[in-house]
Coordinates of C-alpha atoms and ligand atoms in Angstrom, one line a residue:
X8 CA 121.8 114.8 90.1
X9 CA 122.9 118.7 91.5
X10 CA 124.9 119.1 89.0
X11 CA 123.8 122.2 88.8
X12 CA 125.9 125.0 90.5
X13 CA 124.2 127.1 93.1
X14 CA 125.8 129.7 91.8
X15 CA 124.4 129.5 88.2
X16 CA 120.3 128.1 90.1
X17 CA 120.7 132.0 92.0
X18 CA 121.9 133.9 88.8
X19 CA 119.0 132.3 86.8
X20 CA 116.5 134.1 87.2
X21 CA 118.2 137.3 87.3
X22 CA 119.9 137.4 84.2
X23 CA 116.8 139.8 82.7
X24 CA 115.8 143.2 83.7
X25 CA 112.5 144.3 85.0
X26 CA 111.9 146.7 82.0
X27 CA 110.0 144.4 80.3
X28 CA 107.0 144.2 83.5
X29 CA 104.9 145.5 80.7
X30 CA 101.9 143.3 80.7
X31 CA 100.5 143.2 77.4
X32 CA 100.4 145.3 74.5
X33 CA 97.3 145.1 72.0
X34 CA 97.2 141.8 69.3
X35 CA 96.1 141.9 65.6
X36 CA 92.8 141.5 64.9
X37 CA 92.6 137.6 65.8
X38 CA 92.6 138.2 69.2
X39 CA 95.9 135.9 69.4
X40 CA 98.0 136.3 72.2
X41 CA 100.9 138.6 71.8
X42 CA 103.5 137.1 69.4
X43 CA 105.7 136.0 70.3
X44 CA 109.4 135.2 71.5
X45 CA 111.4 138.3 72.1
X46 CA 109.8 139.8 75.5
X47 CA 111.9 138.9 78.3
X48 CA 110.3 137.4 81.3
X49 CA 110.4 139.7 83.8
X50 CA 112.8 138.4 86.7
X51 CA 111.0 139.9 89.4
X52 CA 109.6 137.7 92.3
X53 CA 107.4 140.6 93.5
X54 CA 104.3 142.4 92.1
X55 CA 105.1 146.1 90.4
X56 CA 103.5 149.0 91.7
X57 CA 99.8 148.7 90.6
X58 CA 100.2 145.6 89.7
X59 CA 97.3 143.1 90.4
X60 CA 97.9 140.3 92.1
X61 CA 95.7 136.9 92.2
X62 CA 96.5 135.2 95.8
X63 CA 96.1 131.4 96.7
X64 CA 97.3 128.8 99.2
X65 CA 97.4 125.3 98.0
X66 CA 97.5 122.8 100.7
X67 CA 99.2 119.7 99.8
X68 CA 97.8 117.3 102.1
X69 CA 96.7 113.5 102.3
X70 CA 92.7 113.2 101.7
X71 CA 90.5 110.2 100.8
X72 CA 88.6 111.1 97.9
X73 CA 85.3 109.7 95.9
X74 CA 85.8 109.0 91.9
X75 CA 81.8 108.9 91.7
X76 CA 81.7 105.7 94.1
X77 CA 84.9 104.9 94.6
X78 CA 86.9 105.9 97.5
X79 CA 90.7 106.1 97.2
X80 CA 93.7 107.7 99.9
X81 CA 95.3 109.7 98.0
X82 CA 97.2 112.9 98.3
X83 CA 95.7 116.2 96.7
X84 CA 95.4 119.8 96.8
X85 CA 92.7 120.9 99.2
X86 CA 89.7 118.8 99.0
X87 CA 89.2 117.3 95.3
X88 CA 91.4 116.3 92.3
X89 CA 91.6 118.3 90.0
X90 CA 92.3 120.8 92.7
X91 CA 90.6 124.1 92.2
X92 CA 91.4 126.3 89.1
X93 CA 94.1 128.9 89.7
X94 CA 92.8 132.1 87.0
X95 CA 94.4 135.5 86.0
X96 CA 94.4 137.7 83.2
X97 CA 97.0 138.2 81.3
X98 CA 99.7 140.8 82.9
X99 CA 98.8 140.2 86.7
X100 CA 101.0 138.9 89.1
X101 CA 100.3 135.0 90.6
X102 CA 101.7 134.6 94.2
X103 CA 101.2 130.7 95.6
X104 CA 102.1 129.7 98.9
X105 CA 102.4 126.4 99.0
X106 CA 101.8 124.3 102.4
X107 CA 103.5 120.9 102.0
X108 CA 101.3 118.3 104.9
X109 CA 102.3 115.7 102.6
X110 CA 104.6 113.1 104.5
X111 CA 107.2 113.9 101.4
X112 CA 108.8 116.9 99.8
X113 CA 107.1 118.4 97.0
X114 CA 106.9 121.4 94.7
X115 CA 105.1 122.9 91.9
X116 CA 106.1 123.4 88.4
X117 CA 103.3 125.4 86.0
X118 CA 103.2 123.7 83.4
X119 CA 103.7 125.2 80.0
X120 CA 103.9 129.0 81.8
X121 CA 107.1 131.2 80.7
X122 CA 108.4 132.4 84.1
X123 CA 111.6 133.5 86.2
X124 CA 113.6 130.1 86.2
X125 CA 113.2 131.0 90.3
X126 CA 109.6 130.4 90.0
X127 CA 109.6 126.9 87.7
X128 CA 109.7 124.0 90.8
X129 CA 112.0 121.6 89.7
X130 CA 114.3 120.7 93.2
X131 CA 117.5 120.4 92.2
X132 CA 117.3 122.7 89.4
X133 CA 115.5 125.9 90.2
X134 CA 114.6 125.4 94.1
X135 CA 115.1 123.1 97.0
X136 CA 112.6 120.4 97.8
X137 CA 109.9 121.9 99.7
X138 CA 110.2 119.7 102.9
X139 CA 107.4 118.5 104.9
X140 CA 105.8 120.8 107.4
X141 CA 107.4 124.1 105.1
X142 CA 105.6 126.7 102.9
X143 CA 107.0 127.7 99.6
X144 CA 105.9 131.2 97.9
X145 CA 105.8 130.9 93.9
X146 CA 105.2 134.5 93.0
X147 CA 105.7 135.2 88.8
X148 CA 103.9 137.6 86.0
X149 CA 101.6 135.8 84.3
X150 CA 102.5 136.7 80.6
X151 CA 100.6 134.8 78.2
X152 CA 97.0 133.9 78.0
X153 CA 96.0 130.1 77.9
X154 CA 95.2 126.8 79.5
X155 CA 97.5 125.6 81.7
X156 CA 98.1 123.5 84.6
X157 CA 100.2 122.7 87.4
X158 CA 101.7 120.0 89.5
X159 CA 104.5 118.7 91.7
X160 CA 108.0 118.1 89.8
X161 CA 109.3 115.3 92.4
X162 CA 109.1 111.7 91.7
X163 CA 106.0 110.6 90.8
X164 CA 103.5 112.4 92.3
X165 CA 102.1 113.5 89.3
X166 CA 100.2 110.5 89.2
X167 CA 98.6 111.0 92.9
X168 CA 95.8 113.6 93.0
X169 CA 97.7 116.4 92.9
X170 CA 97.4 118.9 89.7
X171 CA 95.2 121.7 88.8
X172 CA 94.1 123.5 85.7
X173 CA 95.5 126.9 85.5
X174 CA 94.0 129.3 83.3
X175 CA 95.0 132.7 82.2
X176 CA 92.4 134.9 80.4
X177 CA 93.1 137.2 77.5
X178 CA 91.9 140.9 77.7
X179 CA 91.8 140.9 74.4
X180 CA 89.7 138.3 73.5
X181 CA 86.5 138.8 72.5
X182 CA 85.4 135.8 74.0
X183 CA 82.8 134.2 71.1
X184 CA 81.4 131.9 73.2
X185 CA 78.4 131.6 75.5
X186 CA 80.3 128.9 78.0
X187 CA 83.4 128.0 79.1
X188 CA 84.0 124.5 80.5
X189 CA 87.3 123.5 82.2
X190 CA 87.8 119.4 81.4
X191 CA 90.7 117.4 82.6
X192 CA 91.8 113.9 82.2
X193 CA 93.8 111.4 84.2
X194 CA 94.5 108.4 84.7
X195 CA 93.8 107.1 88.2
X196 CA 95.6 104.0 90.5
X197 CA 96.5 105.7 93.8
X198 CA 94.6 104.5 96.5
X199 CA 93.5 101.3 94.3
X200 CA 96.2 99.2 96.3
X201 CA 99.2 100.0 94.3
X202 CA 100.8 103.6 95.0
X203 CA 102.5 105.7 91.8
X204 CA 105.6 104.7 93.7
X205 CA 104.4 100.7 94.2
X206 CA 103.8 101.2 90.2
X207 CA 107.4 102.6 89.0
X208 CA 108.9 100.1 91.5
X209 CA 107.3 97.1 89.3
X210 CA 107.5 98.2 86.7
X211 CA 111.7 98.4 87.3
X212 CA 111.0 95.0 88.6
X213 CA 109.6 93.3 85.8
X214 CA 111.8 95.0 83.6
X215 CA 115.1 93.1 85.8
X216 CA 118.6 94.3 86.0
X217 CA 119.8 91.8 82.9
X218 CA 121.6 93.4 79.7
X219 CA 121.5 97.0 81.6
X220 CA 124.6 98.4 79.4
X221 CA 123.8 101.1 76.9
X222 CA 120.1 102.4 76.6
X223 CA 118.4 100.0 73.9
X224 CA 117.0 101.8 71.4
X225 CA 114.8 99.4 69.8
X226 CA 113.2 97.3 72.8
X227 CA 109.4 98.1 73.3
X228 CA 109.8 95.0 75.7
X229 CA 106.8 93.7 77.4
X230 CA 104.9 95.1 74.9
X231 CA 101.9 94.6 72.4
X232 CA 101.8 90.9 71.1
X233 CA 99.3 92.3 69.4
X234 CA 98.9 94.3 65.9
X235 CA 100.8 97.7 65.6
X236 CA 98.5 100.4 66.8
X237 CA 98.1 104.0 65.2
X238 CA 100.0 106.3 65.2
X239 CA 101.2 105.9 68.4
X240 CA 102.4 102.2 68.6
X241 CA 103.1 101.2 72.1
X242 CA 101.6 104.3 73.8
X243 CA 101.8 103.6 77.9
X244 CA 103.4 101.3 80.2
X245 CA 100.9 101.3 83.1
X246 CA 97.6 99.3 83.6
X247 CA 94.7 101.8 84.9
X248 CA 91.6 100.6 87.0
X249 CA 90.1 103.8 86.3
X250 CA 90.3 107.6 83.8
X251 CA 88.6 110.3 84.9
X252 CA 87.4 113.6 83.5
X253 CA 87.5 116.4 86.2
X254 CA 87.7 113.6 88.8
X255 CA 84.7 111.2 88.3
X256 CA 84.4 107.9 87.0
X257 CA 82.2 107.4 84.2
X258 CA 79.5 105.7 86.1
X259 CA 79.4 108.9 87.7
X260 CA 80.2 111.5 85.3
X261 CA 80.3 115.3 85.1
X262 CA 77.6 117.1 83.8
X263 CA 77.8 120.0 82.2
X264 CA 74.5 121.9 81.4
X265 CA 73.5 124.5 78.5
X266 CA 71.2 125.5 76.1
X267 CA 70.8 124.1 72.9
X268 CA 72.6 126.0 70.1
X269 CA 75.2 127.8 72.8
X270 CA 78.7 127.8 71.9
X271 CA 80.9 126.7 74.7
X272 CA 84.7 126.8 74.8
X273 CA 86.2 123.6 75.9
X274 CA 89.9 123.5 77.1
X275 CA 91.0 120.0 77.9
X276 CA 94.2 119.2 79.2
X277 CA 95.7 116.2 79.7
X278 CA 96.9 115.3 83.1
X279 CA 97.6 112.3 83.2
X280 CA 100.8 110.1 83.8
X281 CA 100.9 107.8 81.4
X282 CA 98.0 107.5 78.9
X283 CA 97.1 109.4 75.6
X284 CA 93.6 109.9 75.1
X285 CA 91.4 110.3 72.0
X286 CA 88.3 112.6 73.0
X287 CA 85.0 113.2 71.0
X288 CA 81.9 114.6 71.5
X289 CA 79.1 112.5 70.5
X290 CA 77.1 114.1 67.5
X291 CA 79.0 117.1 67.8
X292 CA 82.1 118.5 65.5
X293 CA 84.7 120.4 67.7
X294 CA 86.3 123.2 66.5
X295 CA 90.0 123.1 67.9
X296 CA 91.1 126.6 68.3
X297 CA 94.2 126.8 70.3
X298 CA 96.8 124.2 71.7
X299 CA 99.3 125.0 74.9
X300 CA 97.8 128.4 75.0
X301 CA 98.6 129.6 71.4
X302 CA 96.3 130.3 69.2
X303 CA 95.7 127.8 65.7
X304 CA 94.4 128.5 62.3
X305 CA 91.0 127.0 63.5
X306 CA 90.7 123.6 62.8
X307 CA 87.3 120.9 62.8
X308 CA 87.6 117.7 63.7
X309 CA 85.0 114.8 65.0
X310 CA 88.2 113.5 67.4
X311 CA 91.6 114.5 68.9
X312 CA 94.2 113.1 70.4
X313 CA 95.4 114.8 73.0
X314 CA 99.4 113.6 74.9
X315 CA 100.5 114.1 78.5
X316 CA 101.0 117.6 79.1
X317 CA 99.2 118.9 76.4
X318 CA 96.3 121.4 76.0
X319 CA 93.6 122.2 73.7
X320 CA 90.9 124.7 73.5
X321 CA 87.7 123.3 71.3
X322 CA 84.6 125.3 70.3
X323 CA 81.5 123.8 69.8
X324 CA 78.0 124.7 69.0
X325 CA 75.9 122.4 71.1
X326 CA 72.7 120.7 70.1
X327 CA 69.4 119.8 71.6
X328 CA 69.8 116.5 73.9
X329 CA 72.2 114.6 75.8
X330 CA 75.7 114.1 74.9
X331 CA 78.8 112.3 75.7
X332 CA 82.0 113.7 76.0
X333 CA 84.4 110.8 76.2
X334 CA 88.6 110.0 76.7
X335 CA 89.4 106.9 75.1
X336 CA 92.9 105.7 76.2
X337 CA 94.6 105.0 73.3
X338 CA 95.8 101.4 73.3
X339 CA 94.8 100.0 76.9
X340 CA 92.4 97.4 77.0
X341 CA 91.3 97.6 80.5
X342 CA 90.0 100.1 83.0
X343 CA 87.1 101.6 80.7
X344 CA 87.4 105.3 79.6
X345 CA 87.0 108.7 80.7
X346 CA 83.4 110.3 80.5
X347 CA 81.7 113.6 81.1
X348 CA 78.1 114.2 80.0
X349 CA 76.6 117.4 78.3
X350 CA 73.0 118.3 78.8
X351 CA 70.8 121.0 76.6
X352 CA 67.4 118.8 76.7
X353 CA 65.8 115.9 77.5
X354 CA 67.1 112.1 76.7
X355 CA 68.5 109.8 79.0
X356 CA 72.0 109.8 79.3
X357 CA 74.5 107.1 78.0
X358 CA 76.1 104.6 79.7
X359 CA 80.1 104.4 80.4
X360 CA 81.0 102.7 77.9
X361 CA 79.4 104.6 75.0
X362 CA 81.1 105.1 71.7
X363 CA 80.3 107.9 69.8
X364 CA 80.5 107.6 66.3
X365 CA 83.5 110.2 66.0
X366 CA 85.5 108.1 67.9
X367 CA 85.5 106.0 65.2
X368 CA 86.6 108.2 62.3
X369 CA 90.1 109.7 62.2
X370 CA 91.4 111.6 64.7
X371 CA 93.7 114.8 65.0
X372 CA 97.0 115.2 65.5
X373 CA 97.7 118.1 66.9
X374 CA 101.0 118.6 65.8
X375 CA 99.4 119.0 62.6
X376 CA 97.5 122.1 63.1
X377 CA 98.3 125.3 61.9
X378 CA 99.7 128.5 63.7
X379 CA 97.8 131.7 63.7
X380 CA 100.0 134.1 62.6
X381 CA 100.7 135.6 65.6
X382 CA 101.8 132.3 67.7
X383 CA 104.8 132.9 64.9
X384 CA 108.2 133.2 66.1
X385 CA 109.8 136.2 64.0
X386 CA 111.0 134.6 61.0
X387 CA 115.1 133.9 61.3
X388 CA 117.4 131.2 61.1
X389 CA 118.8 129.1 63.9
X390 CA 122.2 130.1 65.3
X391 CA 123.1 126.8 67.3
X392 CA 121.9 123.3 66.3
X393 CA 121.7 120.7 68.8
X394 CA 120.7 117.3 68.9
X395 CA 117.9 115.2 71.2
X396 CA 117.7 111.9 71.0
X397 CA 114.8 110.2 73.1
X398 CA 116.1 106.4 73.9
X399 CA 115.2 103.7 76.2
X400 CA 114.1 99.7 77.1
X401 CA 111.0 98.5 79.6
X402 CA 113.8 96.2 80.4
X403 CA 115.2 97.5 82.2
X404 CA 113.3 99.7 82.4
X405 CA 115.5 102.6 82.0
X406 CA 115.2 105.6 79.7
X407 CA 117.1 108.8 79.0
X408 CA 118.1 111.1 76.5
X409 CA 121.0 111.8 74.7
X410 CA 122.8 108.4 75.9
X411 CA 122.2 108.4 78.9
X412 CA 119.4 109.1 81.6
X413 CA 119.0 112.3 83.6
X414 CA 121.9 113.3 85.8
X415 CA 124.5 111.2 83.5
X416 CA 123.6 112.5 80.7
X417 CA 125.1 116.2 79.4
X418 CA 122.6 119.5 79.6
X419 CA 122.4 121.0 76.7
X420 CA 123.8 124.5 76.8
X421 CA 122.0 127.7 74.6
X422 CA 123.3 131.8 75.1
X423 CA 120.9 134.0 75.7
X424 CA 119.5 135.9 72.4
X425 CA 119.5 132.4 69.8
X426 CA 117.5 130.8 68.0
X427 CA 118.6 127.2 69.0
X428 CA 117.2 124.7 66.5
X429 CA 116.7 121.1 68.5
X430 CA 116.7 118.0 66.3
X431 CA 114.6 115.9 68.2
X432 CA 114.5 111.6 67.3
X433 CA 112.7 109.3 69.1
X434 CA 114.4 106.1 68.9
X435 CA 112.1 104.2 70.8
X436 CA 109.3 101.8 69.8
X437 CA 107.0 103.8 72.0
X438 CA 105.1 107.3 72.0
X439 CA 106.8 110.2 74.2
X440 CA 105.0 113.6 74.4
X441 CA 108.1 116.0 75.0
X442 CA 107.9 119.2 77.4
X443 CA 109.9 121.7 77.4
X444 CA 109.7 124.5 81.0
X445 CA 110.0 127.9 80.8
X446 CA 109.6 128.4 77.1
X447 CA 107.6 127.4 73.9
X448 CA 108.9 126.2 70.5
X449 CA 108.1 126.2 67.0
X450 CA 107.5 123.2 64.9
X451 CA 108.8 123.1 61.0
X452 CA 105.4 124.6 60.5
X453 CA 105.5 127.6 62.9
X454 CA 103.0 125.5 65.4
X455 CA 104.3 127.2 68.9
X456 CA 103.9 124.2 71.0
X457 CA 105.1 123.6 74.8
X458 CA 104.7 119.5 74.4
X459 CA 104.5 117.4 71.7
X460 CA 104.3 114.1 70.8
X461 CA 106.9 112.3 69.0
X462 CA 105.9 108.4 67.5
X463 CA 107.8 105.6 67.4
X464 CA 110.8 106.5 65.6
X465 CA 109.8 109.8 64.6
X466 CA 112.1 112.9 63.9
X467 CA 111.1 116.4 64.6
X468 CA 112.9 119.7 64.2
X469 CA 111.6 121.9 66.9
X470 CA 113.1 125.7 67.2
X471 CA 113.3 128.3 70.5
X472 CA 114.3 131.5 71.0
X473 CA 116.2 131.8 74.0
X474 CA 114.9 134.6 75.9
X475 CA 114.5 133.1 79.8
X476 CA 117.6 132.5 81.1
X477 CA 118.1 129.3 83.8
X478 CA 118.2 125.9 84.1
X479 CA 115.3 124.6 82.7
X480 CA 114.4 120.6 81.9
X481 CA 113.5 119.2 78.4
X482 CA 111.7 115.8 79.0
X483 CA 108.6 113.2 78.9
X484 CA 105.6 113.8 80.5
X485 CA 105.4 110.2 80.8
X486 CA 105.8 110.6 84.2
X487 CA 107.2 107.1 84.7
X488 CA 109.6 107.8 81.6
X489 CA 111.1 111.2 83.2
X490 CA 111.0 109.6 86.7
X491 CA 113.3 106.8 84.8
X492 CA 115.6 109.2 83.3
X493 CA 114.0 110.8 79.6
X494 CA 114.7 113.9 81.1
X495 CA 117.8 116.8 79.6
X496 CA 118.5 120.2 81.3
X497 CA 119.2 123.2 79.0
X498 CA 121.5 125.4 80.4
X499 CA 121.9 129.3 79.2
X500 CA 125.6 129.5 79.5
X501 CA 127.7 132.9 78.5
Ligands
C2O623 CU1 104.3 119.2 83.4 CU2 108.4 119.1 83.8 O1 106.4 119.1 83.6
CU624 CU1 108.3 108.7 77.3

């Protein structure tokens, strides 16, 4: 699939100039992050004078782990999945060394974070494969405040223990808010007696070798006898024995402890490999405030669905009792749902399979929020127009983009200074959320997003300014998808 030069990989990330190692420059009054596009990411793989830097080693190693009960092999950073946060403030310098005991290569891509294309961890694209035994320095500027996370970009590790939440704090934010509580989700099966890899190799199995000519758009294959689910349709491929919040079943939950009438910022992010989830707090409204770190004409809602790859940040006001804080996977009948309990008072707490009533009423799509004004991009029309077309079959199980899957397919090109407007279709009976590295888009709306998601056969205009040159990939955070081929590169080309 290196059909990348290493020519054009080296003169990535050096295509900018280090005058823009600003840091930040004050917002408007909302506290926003710095609007928006045109700042060049500085190219520079060490700290500037001055320049504070936040140090970690992650060691990527094998560990047996306990969900709340369970034990599972799996492989992780450190001792626990989630691994431990990563945090900065906006304008410091984040150098990772990375110390690969896994008995396979690895990397680390930061999900969602605009950085040197050097720094972004996709082998075969930015870096080589980090090989077992090695160590790997990701050094980059954190620019813009937000919730992110990270995680390997080789095969389907993803799906193994290994991702962290990554947060980087505005100094410029008031912070309005008593609490801050970091809450992720996945979806677990490693160490269950399947393997992410045991899973992608059934389901390539079941999905046989028959009819494998073009990439069908219309097959949802082994699919839903049932009745059409929504909005999502056929939503995930892969049958879960357990979801976790911040690594606990819900027999075993979290608990997060406050005072009654404390606001407390949420940001939830969605790690997991194959499942959407719709969260709700039980007797509680959540106001959603920002999505893949940008900040959102603030928005209330009793639910949310939140996509692979995705972020939000929720504010809540709590009240007196015991509350539960749950991830529903949307359309999977099996394997329970995620759980995490908050506690301000007395009350016994509910059991795992509780349904709050606000899972029941309508729930948010996020792609239907509203920018604050200064998550904007500057207000201009596209100078290149291309399209992306997200195709594919469970059998075979194949998928791709653009006609073909990753590494057969064509990279989309961009020069450095458009606006390039990408008319994205999903022709597929199935739900993708679609990331984007190294920079954020706009939707028709002006909603700066870094990963959306796209319905069954639902079109979407997306616009970028292209002001990070490199090779960067445009794909599904399904991770069995990408791993299958819904995967693009975009190419800054002169
Ligand atoms: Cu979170 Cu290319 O990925
Ligand atoms: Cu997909």
């Amino acid at each position: 699939m290196n059909h990348f030069s290493r020519r054009s990989i080296l003169l990535g990330g050096l295509g900018l100039g280090a005058a823009a190692l600003a840091g930040c420059t004050p917002a408007g009054p909302t506290g926003g992050r710095e609007s928006s596009s045109s700042a060049p990411v500085p190219s520079l793989a060490v700290p500037t004078p001055g320049q504070r830097v936040v140090e970690q080693t992650l060691t990527a190693r094998p560990v047996t782990l306990d969900l709340g009960g369970s034990q599972v092999a799996t492989w992780a950073y450190g001792d626990s999945a989630p691994g431990a946060v990563i945090r900065a403030t906006a304008g410091e310098f984040v150098r990772v060394t990375v110390d690969n005991q896994l008995p396979a290569d690895t990397s680390i891509h930061w999900h969602g974070i605009r950085l040197p294309n050097a720094a972004d961890g996709v082998p075969g694209m930015t870096q080589d494969p980090i090989r077992t035994g090695e160590k790997f320095v990701y050094g980059f500027t954190a620019t813009d405040p937000g919730t992110y996370f990270f995680h390997p970009h080789v095969g389907v590790q993803l799906d193994r223990g290994l991702y962290a939440p990554l947060v980087i704090d505005d100094p410029r934010e008031p912070g309005a808010y008593d609490a801050e509580w970091i809450v992720t989700l996945d979806d677990w099966v490693d160490g269950t007696g399947r393997t992410p890899d045991d899973v992608l190799n059934e389901l390539i199995e079941a999905g046989g070798s028959a009819g494998s000519g073009g990439m069908g758009g219309m097959d949802h294959g082994s699919h839903g006898a049932g009745e059409t689910q929504q909005p999502w349709g056929d939503a995930g491929d892969v049958t879960y024995p357990f979801f976790l919040v911040n690594g606990r079943v819900p027999t075993s939950p979290e608990t997060f402890t406050a005072k009654a009438g404390q606001r407390v910022r949420l940001r939830i992010i969605n790690a997991a490999s194959d499942t959407i989830f719709t969260v709700a707090l039980g007797g509680h409204v959540l106001t959603i405030t920002h999505t893949d770190g940008y900040p959102v004409v603030p928005q209330e809602t009793g639910a949310l669905f939140i996509g692979m790859g995705e972020r939000y940040d929720a504010v809540v006001t709590l009240g007196d009792g015991v509350f539960p804080l749950v991830a529903r996977p949307f359309g999977k009948a099996t394997g329970g749902q995620g759980l995490a309990l908050i506690r301000t008072g007395a009350g016994s707490a509910p059991g795992p399979d509780v349904t709050p009533t606000e899972l029941t009423g309508t729930a948010l799509i996020g792609s239907e929020l509203r920018p604050d004004e200064s998550a904007r991009l500057p207000s201009r029309t596209a100078d290149a127009t291309a399209q992306v077309t997200l195709e594919g079959s469970m059998s075979p199980y194949r998928w791709g983009i653009n006609g073909a899957p990753f590494g057969e397919n064509e990279p989309l090109t961009v020069r450095a200074g458009e606006r390039l407007r990408l008319n994205v279709m999903n022709m597929t009976m199935m739900t993708h959320p679609l990331h984007l590295h190294g920079h954020t888009f706009a939707l028709a709306s002006g909603l700066r997003k870094d990963t959306v998601l796209l319905a069954p056969m639902q079109s979407m205009p997306i616009e970028l300014d292209a002001d990070n040159a490199g090779n960067w990939a445009l794909h599904c955070h399904n991770i069995y998808h990408a791993e299958a081929g819904m995967m693009i590169g975009l190419q800054y080309v002169t």
